[in-house]
């Protein structure tokens, strides 16, 4: 058989912030409706319903001294060490994020130079042929970076690519918005390398879609729900949660199935589905709908590992962080073995969806 070039993940790393924020830390918050009126329910009820819907019990925020490029660098260091490569041999550094570096005490984005350039500088990579660029693509940004890395590798343009997802969403949330409890900070990184193989390994297929015509404004930036906020000119992340939930249920399972079809795989071949940690109950509903597309009513046990209950939604960082934790035996009851077929999937601002079928 003729050997082909495949993109394989040879190293992973993450940075999980030290600061733990429990649901009880929101008991004294003042929550407002989108119309500016105070939420009628008391905070105990709000938090109880929030946990019931999202399964989130706590999340992580960065300490005041760190920004997104710092934690991206920490995750990158770990991935490079894990892969056992010389960082000077990297052909690309792709950093997915949404808000750039946002310093403590501000919610202003700082993206000049690009975060990828900052990470390359922090890594002390001197090689000018190592191209560093950013990828803003909503929560699916890291996975889209992996897809782009695959194109570079299969074209012969690259042999080693570092892809990072990093975010400090705690710096741009409206403290008066109940949805703010979903979000978290974190970074995850992966090294993809070119490998010649006669049998299919690594990244087998991908699928991406962008539904901007109807759904571009489900995640936007807007003013605080508290009209008396002293920073009333600042913009904060806003979400149309109900519509987003329904959109995800209708489209993510179809995208995953399209990707599996493209790879020539059946759902029975899949060992794990690593999905963006957006909302625990939403992800449960997505996986159920995916299996129903194959006329399967019961989802296999442990097919969808989840870490959202203790890490929250760190946007572009959730999937690479989940992968790294599983590979390093830090998610109880879950392992990835050689030969396992893995599905990666994400959904987020845009609205964008993507999926990847990967063979270990």
XYZ file of C-alpha atoms in Angstrom:
360
model
C 0.000 0.000 0.000
C 1.075 3.577 -0.667
C 1.928 5.635 2.365
C 0.010 8.859 2.926
C 0.696 11.844 5.155
C -1.589 12.168 8.172
C -1.841 14.793 10.905
C -1.346 13.246 14.331
C -1.490 14.731 17.822
C 1.855 14.018 19.474
C 1.686 16.323 22.481
C -0.892 18.062 24.658
C -0.892 20.555 27.493
C -3.224 22.760 29.499
C -3.355 25.558 32.014
C -6.144 25.415 34.578
C -6.248 28.637 36.637
C -5.747 28.410 40.391
C -8.693 30.592 41.403
C -11.782 28.447 42.094
C -15.131 30.232 41.922
C -17.976 28.207 43.408
C -21.657 28.800 42.711
C -22.056 30.027 46.279
C -19.741 32.943 45.415
C -22.619 34.418 43.379
C -25.065 34.556 46.284
C -24.465 38.266 46.878
C -24.530 39.305 43.214
C -27.212 41.650 41.931
C -28.764 40.059 38.846
C -30.841 41.984 36.310
C -33.040 41.039 33.380
C -32.130 42.197 29.864
C -34.746 44.965 30.217
C -32.864 46.447 33.176
C -35.252 45.246 35.899
C -33.889 43.292 38.875
C -34.447 39.534 38.637
C -37.513 38.731 40.751
C -36.196 35.407 42.083
C -33.746 35.250 44.994
C -30.159 34.207 44.312
C -30.478 30.819 45.997
C -33.186 29.885 43.487
C -31.249 31.394 40.545
C -28.103 29.436 41.394
C -30.001 26.208 42.044
C -31.743 26.414 38.649
C -28.471 27.387 36.962
C -26.688 24.298 38.285
C -29.631 22.091 37.360
C -29.578 23.346 33.751
C -25.812 23.568 33.161
C -24.399 21.011 35.682
C -21.757 23.631 36.598
C -20.790 23.659 40.280
C -17.648 25.782 40.011
C -15.337 27.373 37.465
C -11.778 28.748 37.299
C -10.664 32.372 36.896
C -7.101 33.546 36.275
C -5.271 35.453 38.956
C -4.934 39.225 38.527
C -1.373 39.030 37.167
C -2.175 36.840 34.141
C -3.650 37.418 30.670
C -4.662 35.029 27.875
C -1.252 34.977 26.153
C 0.419 34.048 29.462
C -1.716 30.985 30.035
C -1.461 30.075 26.329
C 2.312 30.062 26.790
C 2.047 27.806 29.871
C -0.101 25.298 27.969
C 2.218 25.483 24.943
C 5.283 24.721 27.059
C 3.580 21.614 28.397
C 2.511 20.422 24.939
C 5.997 20.938 23.463
C 7.553 18.997 26.338
C 4.938 16.259 25.996
C 5.679 15.898 22.262
C 9.425 15.866 22.891
C 10.151 18.279 20.053
C 12.503 21.200 19.543
C 10.271 24.290 19.473
C 12.496 25.791 16.766
C 11.144 23.123 14.383
C 7.572 24.432 14.634
C 6.213 25.598 11.279
C 3.097 27.332 12.620
C 1.760 28.612 15.913
C -2.021 29.120 15.757
C -3.751 30.715 18.738
C -7.542 30.640 18.938
C -9.236 33.161 21.229
C -12.061 35.696 21.203
C -10.963 38.714 23.222
C -7.179 38.886 23.141
C -5.310 39.904 26.278
C -7.628 41.643 28.745
C -5.871 43.026 31.788
C -7.292 42.877 35.308
C -9.516 45.863 36.031
C -10.417 46.372 32.384
C -12.511 44.671 29.718
C -10.647 46.206 26.763
C -9.211 43.800 24.209
C -5.489 43.998 23.431
C -4.569 42.096 20.266
C -1.562 43.984 18.869
C 0.700 42.172 18.385
C -1.265 38.977 17.850
C -1.412 36.580 20.776
C 0.385 33.987 18.640
C 3.254 36.452 18.180
C 3.342 36.975 21.953
C 3.398 33.227 22.580
C 6.186 32.738 20.040
C 8.127 35.517 21.787
C 7.568 33.984 25.241
C 8.718 30.602 23.911
C 11.867 32.339 22.589
C 11.404 30.764 19.154
C 13.880 32.506 16.827
C 12.975 30.676 13.606
C 11.446 33.297 11.219
C 9.858 30.513 9.157
C 7.637 29.654 12.115
C 4.479 31.587 11.215
C 2.398 32.818 14.160
C -1.187 33.994 13.737
C -4.491 34.269 15.616
C -7.807 32.624 14.871
C -11.005 34.241 16.217
C -13.771 31.736 15.472
C -15.891 31.620 18.612
C -15.753 28.586 20.872
C -14.869 26.234 17.952
C -11.633 28.199 17.389
C -9.184 25.584 18.659
C -10.786 22.871 16.557
C -10.772 25.136 13.499
C -7.057 25.703 14.156
C -6.567 21.933 14.132
C -8.404 21.753 10.803
C -6.175 24.471 9.334
C -3.083 22.722 10.691
C -4.223 19.556 8.923
C -4.382 21.443 5.614
C -0.853 22.803 6.137
C 0.493 19.349 6.989
C -1.236 17.468 4.159
C -0.153 20.079 1.623
C 3.459 19.451 2.606
C 3.843 23.040 3.818
C 4.280 22.029 7.467
C 5.490 19.124 9.570
C 4.837 20.457 13.064
C 2.071 22.841 14.166
C 1.235 24.163 17.615
C -2.482 24.915 18.083
C -3.652 26.673 21.247
C -7.036 27.691 22.599
C -6.870 30.349 25.328
C -9.390 32.643 26.969
C -9.983 34.803 30.038
C -13.731 35.289 29.729
C -13.974 36.335 33.378
C -12.638 39.736 32.278
C -15.467 40.503 29.831
C -18.596 39.173 31.562
C -21.418 41.292 32.972
C -21.582 40.469 36.689
C -25.275 41.425 36.656
C -26.125 38.826 33.984
C -27.048 35.300 35.164
C -25.383 33.839 32.069
C -22.043 35.098 33.381
C -21.953 32.121 35.744
C -21.359 29.789 32.781
C -18.006 31.200 31.788
C -14.479 30.367 32.898
C -10.829 30.905 31.997
C -8.255 28.424 30.748
C -5.892 27.304 27.993
C -5.265 24.075 26.108
C -2.576 23.281 23.531
C -1.727 20.520 21.074
C 1.177 19.633 18.805
C 0.200 18.156 15.442
C 2.875 16.401 13.414
C 3.058 14.881 9.934
C 3.280 11.089 9.958
C 3.509 8.774 6.942
C 1.326 5.706 7.236
C -0.180 3.014 5.023
C -3.267 2.748 7.256
C -5.440 5.766 8.147
C -4.406 7.400 11.426
C -4.760 10.802 13.011
C -7.191 13.292 11.532
C -9.427 11.416 9.089
C -12.112 13.986 8.234
C -13.569 17.304 9.283
C -16.766 19.285 8.851
C -17.354 23.006 9.452
C -20.440 25.161 8.957
C -21.235 28.839 9.603
C -24.876 29.865 10.031
C -24.535 33.635 9.974
C -27.682 34.517 8.013
C -30.101 33.696 10.835
C -27.897 33.184 13.861
C -25.046 35.709 13.811
C -26.442 37.628 16.789
C -26.921 34.846 19.322
C -23.603 35.766 20.946
C -22.776 39.461 20.841
C -21.286 42.271 22.881
C -23.629 44.619 24.751
C -24.011 46.968 27.704
C -24.484 45.798 31.284
C -28.025 44.819 32.266
C -27.553 47.153 35.244
C -28.186 50.626 33.789
C -26.556 52.239 36.819
C -23.273 50.393 36.285
C -20.384 52.833 36.632
C -18.807 51.309 33.499
C -21.951 51.768 31.420
C -19.973 52.460 28.235
C -18.178 49.119 28.412
C -19.345 46.131 26.381
C -19.848 42.658 27.809
C -20.455 39.206 26.356
C -24.179 38.562 25.854
C -25.934 35.337 24.890
C -29.390 34.392 23.651
C -29.318 31.152 25.602
C -32.669 29.653 24.595
C -32.172 30.133 20.851
C -28.567 28.964 21.048
C -29.656 25.807 22.875
C -32.203 24.960 20.198
C -29.799 25.806 17.373
C -27.151 23.499 18.837
C -29.607 20.614 19.199
C -30.747 20.988 15.603
C -27.352 21.354 13.937
C -24.475 19.847 15.957
C -25.647 16.195 15.666
C -26.101 16.619 11.907
C -22.593 18.077 11.554
C -21.053 15.229 13.529
C -22.885 12.648 11.409
C -21.771 14.406 8.205
C -18.186 14.231 9.454
C -18.470 10.543 10.323
C -19.954 9.855 6.887
C -17.064 11.736 5.291
C -14.593 9.591 7.235
C -16.440 6.389 6.303
C -17.200 5.686 9.948
C -20.340 4.573 11.755
C -21.352 5.717 15.225
C -20.547 2.175 16.430
C -16.888 2.838 15.583
C -16.703 5.826 17.959
C -15.033 5.337 21.333
C -15.340 8.916 22.626
C -17.083 12.143 21.694
C -15.124 15.112 23.034
C -17.568 17.974 22.766
C -17.228 21.637 23.697
C -18.074 22.000 27.380
C -20.778 24.618 26.903
C -23.668 23.386 29.030
C -23.942 19.941 30.598
C -27.615 19.340 29.867
C -27.270 20.725 26.337
C -24.380 18.378 25.599
C -26.438 15.459 26.948
C -29.260 16.384 24.578
C -26.848 16.737 21.632
C -25.347 13.288 22.156
C -28.802 11.730 22.497
C -29.912 13.305 19.213
C -26.708 12.147 17.526
C -27.361 8.510 18.426
C -31.012 8.819 17.417
C -29.829 9.747 13.918
C -28.563 6.157 13.856
C -31.818 4.814 15.373
C -30.085 4.145 18.696
C -32.158 5.161 21.718
C -29.568 4.604 24.443
C -26.211 6.398 24.454
C -23.315 4.085 25.429
C -21.977 4.696 28.903
C -18.837 6.860 29.169
C -18.813 7.828 25.487
C -18.970 11.551 26.327
C -16.552 12.638 29.084
C -17.439 15.906 30.819
C -15.399 18.328 32.939
C -17.750 21.311 32.886
C -19.016 20.670 36.435
C -15.698 21.780 37.942
C -14.102 23.848 35.161
C -17.051 25.706 33.590
C -17.062 26.905 29.987
C -13.644 28.262 28.984
C -14.643 28.618 25.316
C -11.785 27.658 22.951
C -9.932 25.931 25.792
C -12.526 23.325 26.757
C -11.855 20.617 24.162
C -8.013 20.658 24.198
C -8.085 20.772 28.002
C -10.463 17.793 28.103
C -8.241 15.855 25.682
C -5.105 16.575 27.696
C -6.710 15.580 30.994
C -7.962 12.266 29.562
C -4.610 11.415 27.978
C -2.915 12.100 31.320
C -5.416 9.959 33.269
C -6.990 12.912 35.087
C -10.624 12.253 34.127
C -11.902 9.371 36.212
C -13.248 6.439 34.243
C -12.012 7.661 30.862
C -9.030 6.592 28.743
C -8.013 6.856 25.108
C -6.211 3.852 23.670
C -4.384 3.211 20.387
C -6.941 2.408 17.708
C -9.732 4.405 19.353
C -11.880 6.520 17.049
C -12.528 9.930 18.602
C -14.956 12.641 17.552
C -14.190 16.252 18.433
C -17.037 18.764 18.108
C -17.759 22.364 19.021
C -20.330 25.115 18.575
C -20.115 28.826 19.258
C -20.318 32.462 18.231
C -20.868 33.064 14.555
C -22.732 30.771 14.728
C -20.025 28.267 13.874
C -19.952 24.498 14.222
C -17.174 22.055 13.488
C -16.354 18.398 13.974
C -13.306 16.196 13.455
C -13.001 12.413 13.284
C -9.648 11.265 14.638
C -8.117 7.779 14.814
C -5.585 7.147 17.594
